[in-house]
CSV table of C-alpha atoms and ligand atoms in Angstrom, one decimal:
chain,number,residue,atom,x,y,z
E,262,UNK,CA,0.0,0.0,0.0
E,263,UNK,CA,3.2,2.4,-0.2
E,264,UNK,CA,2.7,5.1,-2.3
E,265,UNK,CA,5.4,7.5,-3.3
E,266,UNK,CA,3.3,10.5,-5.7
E,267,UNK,CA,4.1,13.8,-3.9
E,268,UNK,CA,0.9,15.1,-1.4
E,269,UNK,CA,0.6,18.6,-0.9
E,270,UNK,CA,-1.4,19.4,1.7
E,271,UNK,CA,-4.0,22.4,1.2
E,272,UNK,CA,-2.7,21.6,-2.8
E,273,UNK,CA,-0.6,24.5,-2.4
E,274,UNK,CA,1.5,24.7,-5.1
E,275,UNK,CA,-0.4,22.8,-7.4
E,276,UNK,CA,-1.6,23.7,-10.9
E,277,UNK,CA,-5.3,22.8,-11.0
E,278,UNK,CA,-6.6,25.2,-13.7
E,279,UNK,CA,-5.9,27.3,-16.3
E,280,UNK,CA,-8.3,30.4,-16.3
E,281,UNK,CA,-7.6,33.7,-18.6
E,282,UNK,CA,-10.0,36.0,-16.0
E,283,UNK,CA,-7.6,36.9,-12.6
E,284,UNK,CA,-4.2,37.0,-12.6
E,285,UNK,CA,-2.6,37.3,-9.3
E,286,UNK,CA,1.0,38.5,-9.1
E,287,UNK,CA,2.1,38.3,-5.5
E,288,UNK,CA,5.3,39.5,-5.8
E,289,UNK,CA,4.9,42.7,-7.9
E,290,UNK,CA,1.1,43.0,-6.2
E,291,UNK,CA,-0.6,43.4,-9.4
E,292,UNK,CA,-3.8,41.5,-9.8
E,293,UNK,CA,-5.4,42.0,-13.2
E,294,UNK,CA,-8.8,40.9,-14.8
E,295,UNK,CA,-8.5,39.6,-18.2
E,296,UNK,CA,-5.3,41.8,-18.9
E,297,UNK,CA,-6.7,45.1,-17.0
E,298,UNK,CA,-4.9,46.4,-14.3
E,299,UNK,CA,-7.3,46.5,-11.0
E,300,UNK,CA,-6.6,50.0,-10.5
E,301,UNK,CA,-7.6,50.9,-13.7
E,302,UNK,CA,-10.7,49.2,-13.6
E,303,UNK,CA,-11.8,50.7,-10.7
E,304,UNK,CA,-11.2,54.2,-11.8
E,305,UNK,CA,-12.8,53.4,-15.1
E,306,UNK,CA,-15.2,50.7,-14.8
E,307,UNK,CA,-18.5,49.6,-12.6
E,308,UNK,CA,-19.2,46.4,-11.3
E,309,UNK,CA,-21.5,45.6,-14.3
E,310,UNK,CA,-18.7,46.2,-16.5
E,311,UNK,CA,-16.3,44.3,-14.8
E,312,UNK,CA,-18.6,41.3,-14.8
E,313,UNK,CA,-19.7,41.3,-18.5
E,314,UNK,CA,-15.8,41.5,-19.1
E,315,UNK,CA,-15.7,38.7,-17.1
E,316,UNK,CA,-18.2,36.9,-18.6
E,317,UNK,CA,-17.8,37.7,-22.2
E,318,UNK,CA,-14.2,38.9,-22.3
E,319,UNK,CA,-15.1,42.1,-23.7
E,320,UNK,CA,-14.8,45.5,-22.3
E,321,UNK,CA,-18.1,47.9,-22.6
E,322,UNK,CA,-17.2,50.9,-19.6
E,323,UNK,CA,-21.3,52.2,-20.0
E,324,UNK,CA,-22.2,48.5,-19.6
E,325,UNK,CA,-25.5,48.3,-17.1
E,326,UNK,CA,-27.4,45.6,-15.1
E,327,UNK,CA,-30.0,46.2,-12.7
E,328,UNK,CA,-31.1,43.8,-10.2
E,329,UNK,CA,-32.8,41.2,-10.5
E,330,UNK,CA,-36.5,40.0,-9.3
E,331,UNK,CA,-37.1,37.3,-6.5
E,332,UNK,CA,-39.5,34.8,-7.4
E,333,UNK,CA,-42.0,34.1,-5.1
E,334,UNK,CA,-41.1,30.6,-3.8
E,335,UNK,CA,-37.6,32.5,-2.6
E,336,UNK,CA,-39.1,35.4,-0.8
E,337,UNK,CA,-41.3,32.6,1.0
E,338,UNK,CA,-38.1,30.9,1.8
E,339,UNK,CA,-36.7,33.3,3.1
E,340,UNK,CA,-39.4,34.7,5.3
E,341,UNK,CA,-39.2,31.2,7.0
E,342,UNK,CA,-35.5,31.5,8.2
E,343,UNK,CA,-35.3,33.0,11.8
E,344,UNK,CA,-34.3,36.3,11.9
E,345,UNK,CA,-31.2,35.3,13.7
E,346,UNK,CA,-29.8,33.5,10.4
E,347,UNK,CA,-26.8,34.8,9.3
E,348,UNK,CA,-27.0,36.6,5.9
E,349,UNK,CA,-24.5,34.3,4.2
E,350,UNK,CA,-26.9,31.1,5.2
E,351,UNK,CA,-28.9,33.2,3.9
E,352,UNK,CA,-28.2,34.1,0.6
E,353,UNK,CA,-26.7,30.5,0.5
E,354,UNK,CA,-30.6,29.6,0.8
E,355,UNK,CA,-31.6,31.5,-1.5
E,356,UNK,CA,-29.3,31.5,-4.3
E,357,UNK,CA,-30.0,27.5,-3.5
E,358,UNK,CA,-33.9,28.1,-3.8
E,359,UNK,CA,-33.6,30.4,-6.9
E,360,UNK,CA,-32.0,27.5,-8.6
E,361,UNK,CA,-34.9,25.7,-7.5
E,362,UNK,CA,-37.1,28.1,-9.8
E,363,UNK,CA,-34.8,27.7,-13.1
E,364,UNK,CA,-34.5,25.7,-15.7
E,365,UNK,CA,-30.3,25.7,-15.5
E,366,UNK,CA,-29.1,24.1,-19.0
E,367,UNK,CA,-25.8,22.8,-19.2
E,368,UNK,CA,-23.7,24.2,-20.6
E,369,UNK,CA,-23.7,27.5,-18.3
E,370,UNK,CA,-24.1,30.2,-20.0
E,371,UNK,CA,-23.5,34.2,-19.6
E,372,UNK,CA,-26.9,34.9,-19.5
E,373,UNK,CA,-27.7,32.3,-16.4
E,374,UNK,CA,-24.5,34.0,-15.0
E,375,UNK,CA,-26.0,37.6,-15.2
E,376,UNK,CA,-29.6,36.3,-13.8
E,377,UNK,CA,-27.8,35.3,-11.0
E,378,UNK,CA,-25.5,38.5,-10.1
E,379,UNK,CA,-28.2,40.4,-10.6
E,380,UNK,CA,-30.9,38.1,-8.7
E,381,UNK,CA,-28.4,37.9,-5.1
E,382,UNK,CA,-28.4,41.5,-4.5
E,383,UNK,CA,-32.2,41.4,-4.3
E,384,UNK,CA,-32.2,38.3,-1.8
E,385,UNK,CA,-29.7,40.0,1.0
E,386,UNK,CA,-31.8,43.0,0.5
E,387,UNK,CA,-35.0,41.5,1.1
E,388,UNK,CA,-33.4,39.4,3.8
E,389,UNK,CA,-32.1,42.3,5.6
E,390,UNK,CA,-35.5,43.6,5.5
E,391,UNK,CA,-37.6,40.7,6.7
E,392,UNK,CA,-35.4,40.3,10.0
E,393,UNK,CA,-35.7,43.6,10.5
E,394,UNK,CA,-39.8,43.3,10.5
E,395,UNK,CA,-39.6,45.9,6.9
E,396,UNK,CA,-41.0,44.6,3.8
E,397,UNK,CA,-39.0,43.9,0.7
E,398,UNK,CA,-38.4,46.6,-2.1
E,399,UNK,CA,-39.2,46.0,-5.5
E,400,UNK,CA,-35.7,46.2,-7.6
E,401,UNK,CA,-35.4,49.5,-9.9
E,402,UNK,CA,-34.8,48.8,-13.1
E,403,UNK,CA,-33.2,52.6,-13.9
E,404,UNK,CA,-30.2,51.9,-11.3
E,405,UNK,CA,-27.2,49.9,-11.7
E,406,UNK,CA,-26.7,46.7,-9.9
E,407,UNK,CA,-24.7,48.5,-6.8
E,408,UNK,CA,-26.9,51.2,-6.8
E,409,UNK,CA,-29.8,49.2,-6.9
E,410,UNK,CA,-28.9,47.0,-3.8
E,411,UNK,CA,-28.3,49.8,-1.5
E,412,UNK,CA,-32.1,51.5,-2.5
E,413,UNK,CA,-33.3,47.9,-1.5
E,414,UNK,CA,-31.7,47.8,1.4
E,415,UNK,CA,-32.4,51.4,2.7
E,416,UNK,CA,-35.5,52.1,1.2
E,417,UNK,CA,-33.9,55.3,-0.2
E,418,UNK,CA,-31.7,55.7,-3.4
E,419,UNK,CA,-28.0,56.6,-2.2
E,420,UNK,CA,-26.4,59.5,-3.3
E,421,UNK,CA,-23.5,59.5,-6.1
E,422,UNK,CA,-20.5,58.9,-4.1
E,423,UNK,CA,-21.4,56.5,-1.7
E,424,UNK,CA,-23.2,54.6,-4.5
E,425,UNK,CA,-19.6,54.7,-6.2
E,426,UNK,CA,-17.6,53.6,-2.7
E,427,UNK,CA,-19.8,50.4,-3.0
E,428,UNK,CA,-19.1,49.6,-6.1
E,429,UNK,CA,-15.8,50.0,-6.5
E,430,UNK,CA,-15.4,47.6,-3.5
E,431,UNK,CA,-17.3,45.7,-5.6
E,432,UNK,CA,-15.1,45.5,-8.5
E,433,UNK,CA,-12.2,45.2,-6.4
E,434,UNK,CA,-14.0,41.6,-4.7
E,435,UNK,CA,-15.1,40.8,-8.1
E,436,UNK,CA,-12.3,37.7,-8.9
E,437,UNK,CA,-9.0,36.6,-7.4
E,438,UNK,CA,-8.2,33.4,-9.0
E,439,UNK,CA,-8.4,29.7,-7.8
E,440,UNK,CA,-9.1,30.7,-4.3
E,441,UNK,CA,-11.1,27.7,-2.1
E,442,UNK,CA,-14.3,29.4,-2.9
E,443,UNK,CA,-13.7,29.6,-6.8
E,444,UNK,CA,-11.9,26.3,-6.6
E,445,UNK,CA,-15.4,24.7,-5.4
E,446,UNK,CA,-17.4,26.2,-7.8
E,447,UNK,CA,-15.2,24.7,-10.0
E,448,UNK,CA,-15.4,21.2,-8.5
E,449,UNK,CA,-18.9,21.4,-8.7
E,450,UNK,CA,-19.2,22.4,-12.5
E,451,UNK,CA,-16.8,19.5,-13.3
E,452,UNK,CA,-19.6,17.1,-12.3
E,453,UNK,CA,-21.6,18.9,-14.6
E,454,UNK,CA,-23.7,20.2,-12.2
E,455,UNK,CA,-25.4,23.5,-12.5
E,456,UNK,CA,-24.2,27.0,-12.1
E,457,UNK,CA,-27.0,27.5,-8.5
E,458,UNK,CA,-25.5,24.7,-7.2
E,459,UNK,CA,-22.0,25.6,-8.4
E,460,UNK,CA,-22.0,29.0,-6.4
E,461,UNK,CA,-24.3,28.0,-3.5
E,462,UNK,CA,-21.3,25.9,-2.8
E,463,UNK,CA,-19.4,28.2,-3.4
E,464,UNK,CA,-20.9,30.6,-0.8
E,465,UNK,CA,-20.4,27.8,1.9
E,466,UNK,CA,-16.6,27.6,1.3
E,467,UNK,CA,-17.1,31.5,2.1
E,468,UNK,CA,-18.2,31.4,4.9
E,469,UNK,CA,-15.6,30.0,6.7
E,470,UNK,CA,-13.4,32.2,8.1
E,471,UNK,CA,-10.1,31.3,6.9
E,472,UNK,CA,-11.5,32.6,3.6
E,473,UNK,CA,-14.5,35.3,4.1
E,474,UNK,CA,-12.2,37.7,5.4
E,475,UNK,CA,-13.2,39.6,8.1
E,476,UNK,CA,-13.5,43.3,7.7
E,477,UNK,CA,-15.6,44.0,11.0
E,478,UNK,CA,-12.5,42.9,13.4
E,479,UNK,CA,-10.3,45.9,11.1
E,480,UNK,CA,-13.1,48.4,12.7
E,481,UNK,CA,-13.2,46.9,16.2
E,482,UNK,CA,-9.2,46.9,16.1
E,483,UNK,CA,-9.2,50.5,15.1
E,484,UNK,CA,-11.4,51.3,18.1
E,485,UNK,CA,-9.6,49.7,20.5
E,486,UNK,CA,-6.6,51.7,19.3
E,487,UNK,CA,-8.8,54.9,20.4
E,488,UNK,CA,-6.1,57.6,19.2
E,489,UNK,CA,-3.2,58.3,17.4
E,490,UNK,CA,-0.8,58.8,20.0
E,491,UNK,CA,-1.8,55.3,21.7
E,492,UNK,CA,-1.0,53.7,18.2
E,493,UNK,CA,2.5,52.5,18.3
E,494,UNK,CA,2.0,51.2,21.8
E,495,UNK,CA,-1.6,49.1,20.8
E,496,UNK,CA,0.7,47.5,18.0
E,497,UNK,CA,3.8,46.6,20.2
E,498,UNK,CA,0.8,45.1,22.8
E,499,UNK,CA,-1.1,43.2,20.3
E,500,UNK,CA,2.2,41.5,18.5
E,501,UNK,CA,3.5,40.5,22.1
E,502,UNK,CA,0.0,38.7,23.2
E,503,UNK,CA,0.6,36.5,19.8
E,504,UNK,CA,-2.3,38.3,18.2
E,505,UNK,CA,-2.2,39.4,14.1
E,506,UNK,CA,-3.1,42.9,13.1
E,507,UNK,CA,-6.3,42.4,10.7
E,508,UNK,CA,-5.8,43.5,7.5
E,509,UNK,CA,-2.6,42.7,7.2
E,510,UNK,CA,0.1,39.9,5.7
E,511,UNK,CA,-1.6,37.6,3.0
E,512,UNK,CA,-0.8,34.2,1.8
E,513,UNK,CA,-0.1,35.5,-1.9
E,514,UNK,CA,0.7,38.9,-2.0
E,515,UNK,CA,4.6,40.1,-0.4
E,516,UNK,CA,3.6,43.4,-2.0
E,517,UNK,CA,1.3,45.9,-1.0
E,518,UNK,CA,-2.2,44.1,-2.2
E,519,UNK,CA,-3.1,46.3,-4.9
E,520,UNK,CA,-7.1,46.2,-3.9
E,521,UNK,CA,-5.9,48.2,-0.5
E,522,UNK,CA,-4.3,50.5,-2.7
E,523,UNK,CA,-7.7,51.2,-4.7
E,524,UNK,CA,-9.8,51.0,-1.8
E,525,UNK,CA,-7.7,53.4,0.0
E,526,UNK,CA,-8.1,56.4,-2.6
E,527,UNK,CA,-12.2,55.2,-2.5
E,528,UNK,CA,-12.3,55.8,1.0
E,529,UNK,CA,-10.4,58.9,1.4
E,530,UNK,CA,-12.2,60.7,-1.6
E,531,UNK,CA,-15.3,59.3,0.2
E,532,UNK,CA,-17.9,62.5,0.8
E,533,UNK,CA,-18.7,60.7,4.7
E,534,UNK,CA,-16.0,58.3,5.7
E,535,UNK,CA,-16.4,57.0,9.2
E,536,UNK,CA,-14.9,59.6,11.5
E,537,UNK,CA,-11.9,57.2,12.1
E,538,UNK,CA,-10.3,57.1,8.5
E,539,UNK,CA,-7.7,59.3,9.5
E,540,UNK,CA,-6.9,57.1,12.6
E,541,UNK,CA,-6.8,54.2,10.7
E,542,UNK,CA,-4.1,55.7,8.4
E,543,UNK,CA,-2.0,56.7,11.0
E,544,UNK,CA,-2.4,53.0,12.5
E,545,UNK,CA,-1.0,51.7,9.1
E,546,UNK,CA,1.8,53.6,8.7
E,547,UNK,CA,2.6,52.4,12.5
E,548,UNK,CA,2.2,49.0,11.7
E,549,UNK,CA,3.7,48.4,8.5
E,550,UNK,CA,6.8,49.7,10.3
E,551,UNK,CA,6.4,47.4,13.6
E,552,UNK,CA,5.7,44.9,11.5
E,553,UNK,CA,8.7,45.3,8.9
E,554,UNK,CA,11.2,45.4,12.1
E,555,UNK,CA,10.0,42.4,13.2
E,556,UNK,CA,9.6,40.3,10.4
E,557,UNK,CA,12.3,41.2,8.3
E,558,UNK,CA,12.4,37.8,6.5
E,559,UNK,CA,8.8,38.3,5.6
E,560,UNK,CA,7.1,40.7,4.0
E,561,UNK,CA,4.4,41.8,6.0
E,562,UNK,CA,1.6,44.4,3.8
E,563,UNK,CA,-1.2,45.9,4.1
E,564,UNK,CA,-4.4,43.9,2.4
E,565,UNK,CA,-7.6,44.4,1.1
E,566,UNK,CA,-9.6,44.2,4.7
E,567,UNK,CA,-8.1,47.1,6.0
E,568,UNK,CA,-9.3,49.3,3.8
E,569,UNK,CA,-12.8,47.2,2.9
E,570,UNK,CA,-13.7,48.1,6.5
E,571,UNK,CA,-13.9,52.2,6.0
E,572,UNK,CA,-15.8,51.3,2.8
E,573,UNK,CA,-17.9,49.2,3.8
E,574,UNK,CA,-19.1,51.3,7.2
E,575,UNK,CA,-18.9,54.6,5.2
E,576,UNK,CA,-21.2,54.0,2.6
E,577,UNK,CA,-23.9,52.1,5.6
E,578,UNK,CA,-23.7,48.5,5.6
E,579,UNK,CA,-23.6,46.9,9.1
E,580,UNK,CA,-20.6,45.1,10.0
E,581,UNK,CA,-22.9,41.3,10.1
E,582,UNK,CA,-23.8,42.2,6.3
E,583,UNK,CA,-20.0,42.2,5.4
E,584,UNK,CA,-19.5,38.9,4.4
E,585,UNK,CA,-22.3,38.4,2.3
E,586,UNK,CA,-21.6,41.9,0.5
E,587,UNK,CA,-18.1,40.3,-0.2
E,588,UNK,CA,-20.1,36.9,-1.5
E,589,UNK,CA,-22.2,39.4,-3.8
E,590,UNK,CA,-18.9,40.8,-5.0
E,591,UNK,CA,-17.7,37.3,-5.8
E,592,UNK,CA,-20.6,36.1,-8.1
E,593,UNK,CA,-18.9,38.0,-11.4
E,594,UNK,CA,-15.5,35.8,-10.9
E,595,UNK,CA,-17.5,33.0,-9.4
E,596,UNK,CA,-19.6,32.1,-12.7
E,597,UNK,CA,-17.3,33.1,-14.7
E,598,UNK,CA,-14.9,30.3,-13.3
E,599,UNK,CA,-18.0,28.4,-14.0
E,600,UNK,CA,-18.4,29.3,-17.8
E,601,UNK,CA,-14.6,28.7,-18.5
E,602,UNK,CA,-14.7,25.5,-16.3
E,603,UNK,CA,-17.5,24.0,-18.5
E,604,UNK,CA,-15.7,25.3,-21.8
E,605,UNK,CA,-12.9,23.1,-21.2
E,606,UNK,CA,-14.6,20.3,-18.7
E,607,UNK,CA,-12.8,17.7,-17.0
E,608,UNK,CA,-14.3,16.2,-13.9
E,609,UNK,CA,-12.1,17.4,-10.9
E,610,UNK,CA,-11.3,14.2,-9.3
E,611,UNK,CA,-7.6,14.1,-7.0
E,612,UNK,CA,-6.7,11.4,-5.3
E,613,UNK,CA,-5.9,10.6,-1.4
E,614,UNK,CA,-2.7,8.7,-0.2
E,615,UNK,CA,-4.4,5.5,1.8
E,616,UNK,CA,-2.8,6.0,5.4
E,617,UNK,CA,-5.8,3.6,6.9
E,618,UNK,CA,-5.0,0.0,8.6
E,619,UNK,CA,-4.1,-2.7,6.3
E,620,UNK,CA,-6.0,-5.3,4.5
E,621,UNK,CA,-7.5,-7.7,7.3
E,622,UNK,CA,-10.6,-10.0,8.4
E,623,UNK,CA,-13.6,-8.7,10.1
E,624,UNK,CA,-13.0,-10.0,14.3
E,625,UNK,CA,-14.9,-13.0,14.5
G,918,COA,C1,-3.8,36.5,5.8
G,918,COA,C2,-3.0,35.5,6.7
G,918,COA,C3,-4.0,34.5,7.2
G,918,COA,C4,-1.9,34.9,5.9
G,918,COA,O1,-1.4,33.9,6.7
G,918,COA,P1,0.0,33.1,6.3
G,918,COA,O2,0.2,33.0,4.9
G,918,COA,O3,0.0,31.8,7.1
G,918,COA,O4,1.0,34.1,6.9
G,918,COA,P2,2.6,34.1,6.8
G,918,COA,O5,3.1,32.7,6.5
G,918,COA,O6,2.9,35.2,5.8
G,918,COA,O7,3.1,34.6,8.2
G,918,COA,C5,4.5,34.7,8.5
G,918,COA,C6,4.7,35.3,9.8
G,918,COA,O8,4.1,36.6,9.9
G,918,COA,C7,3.2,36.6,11.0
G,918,COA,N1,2.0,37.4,10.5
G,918,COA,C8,1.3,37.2,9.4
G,918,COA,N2,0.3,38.1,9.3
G,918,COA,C9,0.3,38.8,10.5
G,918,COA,C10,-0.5,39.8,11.0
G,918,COA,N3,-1.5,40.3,10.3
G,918,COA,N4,-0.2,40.3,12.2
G,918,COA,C11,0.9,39.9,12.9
G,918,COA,N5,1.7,38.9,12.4
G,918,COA,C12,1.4,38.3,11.2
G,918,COA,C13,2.8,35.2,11.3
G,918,COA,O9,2.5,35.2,12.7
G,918,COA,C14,4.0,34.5,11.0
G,918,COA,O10,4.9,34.6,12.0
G,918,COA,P3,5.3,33.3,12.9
G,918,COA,O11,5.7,32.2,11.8
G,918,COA,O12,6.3,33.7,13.8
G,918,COA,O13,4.0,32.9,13.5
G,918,COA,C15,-2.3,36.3,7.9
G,918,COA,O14,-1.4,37.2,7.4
G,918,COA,C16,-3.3,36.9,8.8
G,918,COA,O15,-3.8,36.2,9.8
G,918,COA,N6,-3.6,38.2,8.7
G,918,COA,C17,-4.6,38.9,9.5
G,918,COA,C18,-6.0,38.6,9.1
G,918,COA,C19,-6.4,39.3,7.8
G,918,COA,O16,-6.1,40.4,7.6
G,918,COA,N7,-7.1,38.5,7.0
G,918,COA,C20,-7.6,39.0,5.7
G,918,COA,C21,-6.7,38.4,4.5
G,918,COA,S1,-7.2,39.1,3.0
């Protein structure tokens, strides 16, 4: 039962796909989208553009998408979770009972791809809504697909710039190549499986919080820094307990992640950032120094968290809502993964090195 083929835990390091949508280039911290540089897209681009490029591979900058309705059969489904759910269950749920209501042909297709992008934003919405005892808003079809989320969520349309904050967080989320989540989506449209179940699955992976990221614990850090001056002292305090500083160091990127970078101008040219943008700044600069003196041997940079978390409070989203505003983000790369999976299919199927007991009888 020996067996010698190399194992690589977590597969890092192995080669399981070849995609032409992210490219991920942790040494020089570039990410890029089919060729266009993240920054780029961010200052030129919308999250509907983003996606069709995505999708289709072509670039349209006035490209629009509203969102999308809920069929009956999920609003009732969702109105039967308790309002203590978590939004990622549900929007899990629901993107699970939405497939439920399709006829999803395989191959997946761009359009099935776009009903679904635009279909999520409407479920957290709604969901939002019901725990809160509100009723769920129609979607508008005159906004765009950011846009349109926040009115459903509020109840009032936002104004330019916060509308803008969103989405470029939203572009910036959009894909980052075979991460666990996309990686399962994958796995699932190998089987030939359909594109609901594909990123349902996807949603789960997620939700765990190795991978989901967690923006809130940026803002509750920040808060129990309190002020500038106590800055360099909270950092010295935190690294001796053993404890990381959120929104920093990443298993890819030895450069500054270039979706901080973006998210950083968002926030700071945002018209009401939360009042402690300017101590979160002052934090950074703190801590990429700390952190530079004490891991010499490892690059230590700020990442896309730590400035997702002034985004994502500035423009009104509660921190509970974060991860599933992330999973909304992800749908563009998510099914696009999915399209370019089933364009080239082979069913995703490693193997495991037997380490169980050896061949024997039963105990008689
Ligand atoms: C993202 C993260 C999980 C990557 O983990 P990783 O690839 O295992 O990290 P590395 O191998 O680069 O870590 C190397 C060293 O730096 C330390 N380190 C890494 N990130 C750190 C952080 N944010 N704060 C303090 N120390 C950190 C580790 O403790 C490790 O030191 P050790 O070997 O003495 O324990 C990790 O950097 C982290 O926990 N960051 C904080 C949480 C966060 O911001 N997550 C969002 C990611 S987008």
């Amino acid at each position: 039962m020996t067996d010698d083929r190399p194992y690589s835990p977590g597969l890092e390091g192995v080669v399981a796909a070849e995609t032409g949508l992210g490219y991920v280039d942790g040494e020089q911290g570039r990410l890029l989208y089919r060729g266009y540089r993240i920054g780029d897209l961010v200052e030129h681009g919308t999250y509907p553009a983003v996606a069709n490029l995505l999708w289709t591979g072509d670039w349209d900058a006035g490209h629009r998408m509203a969102t999308g309705e809920l069929p009956e059969g999920v609003l009732k489904t969702l109105r039967a979770l308790p309002a203590t759910a978590k939004p990622m269950d549900a929007l899990r749920t629901a993107v699970s009972a939405w497939g439920a209501t399709q006829e999803l042909a395989w191959p997946p297709t761009a359009e099935q791809a776009r009903a679904l992008t635009a279909f999520s934003p409407s479920a957290l919405a709604a969901f939002a809504r019901i725990r809160a005892g509100q009723e769920p808003i129609a979607p508008d079809p005159s906004l765009n697909l950011v846009e349109g989320f926040l009115y459903q969520l509020k109840g009032t349309r936002p104004d330019a710039g916060t509308a803008r904050a969103l989405d470029a967080y939203f572009v910036v989320g959009a894909e980052h190549g075979l991460n666990a989540s996309t990686f399962t989506a994958r796995v699932i449209t190998s089987t030939r499986s359909d594109l609901a179940s594909a990123v349902a699955g996807a949603i789960g992976a997620l939700k765990g919080p190795l991978h989901g990221g967690a923006p809130s614990e940026v803002v509750e850090q920040i808060h129990q820094v309190g002020s500038v001056e106590r800055a360099e002292q909270w950092v010295n305090e935190t690294l001796d307990k053993g404890e990381r500083l959120m929104g920093f160091g990443h298993r890819v990127y030895r450069a500054y992640d270039p979706r901080a970078a973006a998210l950083r101008k968002v926030a700071e040219s945002m018209e009401h950032p939360p009042e402690w943008l300017a101590l979160a700044t002052a934090v950074e600069d703190v801590a990429l120094k700390v952190l530079a003196e004490r891991h010499p041997e490892r690059a230590l940079k700020t990442n896309v968290e730590f400035y997702a978390a002034p985004v994502l409070m500035g423009v009104g989203l509660t921190p509970d809502l974060f991860p599933a505003t992330f999973a909304l983000a992800r749908h563009a790369g998510w099914t696009a993964h999915v399209i370019e999976q089933a364009a080239d299919n082979r069913l995703i199927r490693p193997d495991a090195r037997y380490i169980g007991p050896a061949e024997r009888d039963l105990p008689s």
